[in-house]
Amino acid sequence: MQTLTFRFPAGTAPKRRVHLGVVASGDLEILLTPHPPGSDADAAEVRVRTSVDGFDAVWRQVLERFFERSPMTGVWELNDFGATPGVVNLRLRQAVDLALAEQDPQ
């Protein structure tokens, strides 16, 4: 098990907390929490917990590319169990869509 931490500049604040996906074979769970009022709200703080060691550079590339296109602030927790970069990107995009939704989809 490996834990990676990243910080990316961001400017779009999520409207709500998000929880999606599962920690299961080939999948990814994402939890996104908005920064508390008055805190350092100009960045995305990302923690990746992964069952696959040694892919630090791949994680950095996937996340850099994502946050260049979707600079959403907040505290991001990604719990990985062997997700491919395509699945990671899909889940991240789903999280942004949910975080910006006008109404809670549940």
Coordinates of C-alpha atoms in Angstrom, one line a residue:
M1 CA 0.0 0.0 0.0
Q2 CA 1.3 3.4 -0.9
T3 CA 0.1 6.9 -0.1
L4 CA 0.9 9.8 -2.4
T5 CA 0.2 13.5 -1.8
F6 CA -0.1 16.2 -4.4
R7 CA -1.1 19.9 -4.5
F8 CA -2.4 21.6 -7.7
P9 CA -3.4 25.2 -8.2
A10 CA -7.2 25.5 -8.6
G11 CA -9.9 28.2 -8.7
T12 CA -13.3 26.5 -9.0
A13 CA -14.9 25.7 -5.6
P14 CA -17.2 22.6 -5.3
K15 CA -20.8 23.3 -4.2
R16 CA -21.0 20.1 -2.1
R17 CA -19.2 17.1 -0.9
V18 CA -18.9 14.2 -3.2
H19 CA -18.5 10.4 -2.6
L20 CA -18.4 8.1 -5.6
G21 CA -17.0 4.8 -6.7
V22 CA -15.8 1.9 -4.6
V23 CA -12.5 0.4 -3.5
A24 CA -12.7 -2.8 -5.5
S25 CA -10.7 -4.6 -8.1
G26 CA -9.9 -2.2 -10.9
D27 CA -12.0 0.6 -9.5
L28 CA -11.5 3.9 -7.6
E29 CA -13.3 5.6 -4.8
I30 CA -13.2 9.4 -4.7
L31 CA -14.1 11.7 -1.8
L32 CA -14.1 15.4 -2.4
T33 CA -14.6 17.9 0.5
P34 CA -14.8 21.6 -0.1
H35 CA -12.3 23.7 1.8
P36 CA -13.7 25.3 5.0
P37 CA -14.5 29.0 4.7
G38 CA -11.5 31.2 5.3
S39 CA -8.9 28.4 4.5
D40 CA -6.4 28.1 1.6
A41 CA -9.1 27.7 -1.1
D42 CA -6.9 28.3 -4.1
A43 CA -5.6 24.7 -4.4
A44 CA -6.6 21.1 -4.8
E45 CA -5.0 19.0 -2.0
V46 CA -4.9 15.4 -3.3
R47 CA -4.1 12.2 -1.3
V48 CA -3.9 8.9 -3.3
R49 CA -4.0 5.6 -1.4
T50 CA -3.1 2.9 -3.9
S51 CA -2.6 -0.9 -3.7
V52 CA -0.1 -0.7 -6.5
D53 CA 3.3 0.6 -5.6
G54 CA 5.7 2.4 -7.9
F55 CA 3.4 4.4 -10.1
D56 CA 4.1 7.8 -8.6
A57 CA 5.0 9.3 -12.0
V58 CA 1.9 8.0 -13.7
W59 CA -0.3 9.3 -10.9
R60 CA 1.3 12.7 -11.2
Q61 CA 0.9 12.9 -14.9
V62 CA -2.8 11.8 -14.8
L63 CA -3.6 14.3 -12.0
E64 CA -1.6 17.2 -13.6
R65 CA -3.5 16.7 -16.9
F66 CA -6.8 16.5 -15.1
F67 CA -6.3 19.6 -12.9
E68 CA -5.1 21.7 -15.9
R69 CA -8.5 21.1 -17.5
S70 CA -10.6 21.0 -14.3
P71 CA -9.0 23.1 -11.6
M72 CA -11.4 22.3 -8.8
T73 CA -10.3 23.2 -5.2
G74 CA -10.9 21.1 -2.2
V75 CA -9.5 18.1 -0.4
W76 CA -9.5 15.1 -2.6
E77 CA -9.1 11.6 -1.4
L78 CA -8.6 8.9 -4.0
N79 CA -8.6 5.3 -2.8
D80 CA -7.4 3.0 -5.6
F81 CA -7.4 -0.7 -6.1
G82 CA -5.7 -1.1 -9.5
A83 CA -7.7 1.4 -11.5
T84 CA -6.4 2.2 -15.0
P85 CA -5.6 5.9 -15.9
G86 CA -8.9 5.8 -18.0
V87 CA -10.9 4.8 -15.0
V88 CA -9.2 7.4 -12.8
N89 CA -10.0 10.2 -15.3
L90 CA -13.6 9.0 -15.6
R91 CA -14.1 9.1 -11.8
L92 CA -12.4 12.5 -11.5
R93 CA -14.7 13.9 -14.2
Q94 CA -17.8 12.4 -12.5
A95 CA -16.7 14.0 -9.2
V96 CA -16.5 17.4 -10.8
D97 CA -19.9 17.0 -12.4
L98 CA -21.5 16.0 -9.1
A99 CA -19.7 18.8 -7.2
L100 CA -21.0 21.4 -9.5
A101 CA -24.6 20.1 -9.8
E102 CA -27.2 22.6 -8.8
Q103 CA -29.2 20.0 -6.9
D104 CA -28.0 16.9 -5.0
P105 CA -28.5 14.0 -7.4
Q106 CA -29.4 11.6 -4.6

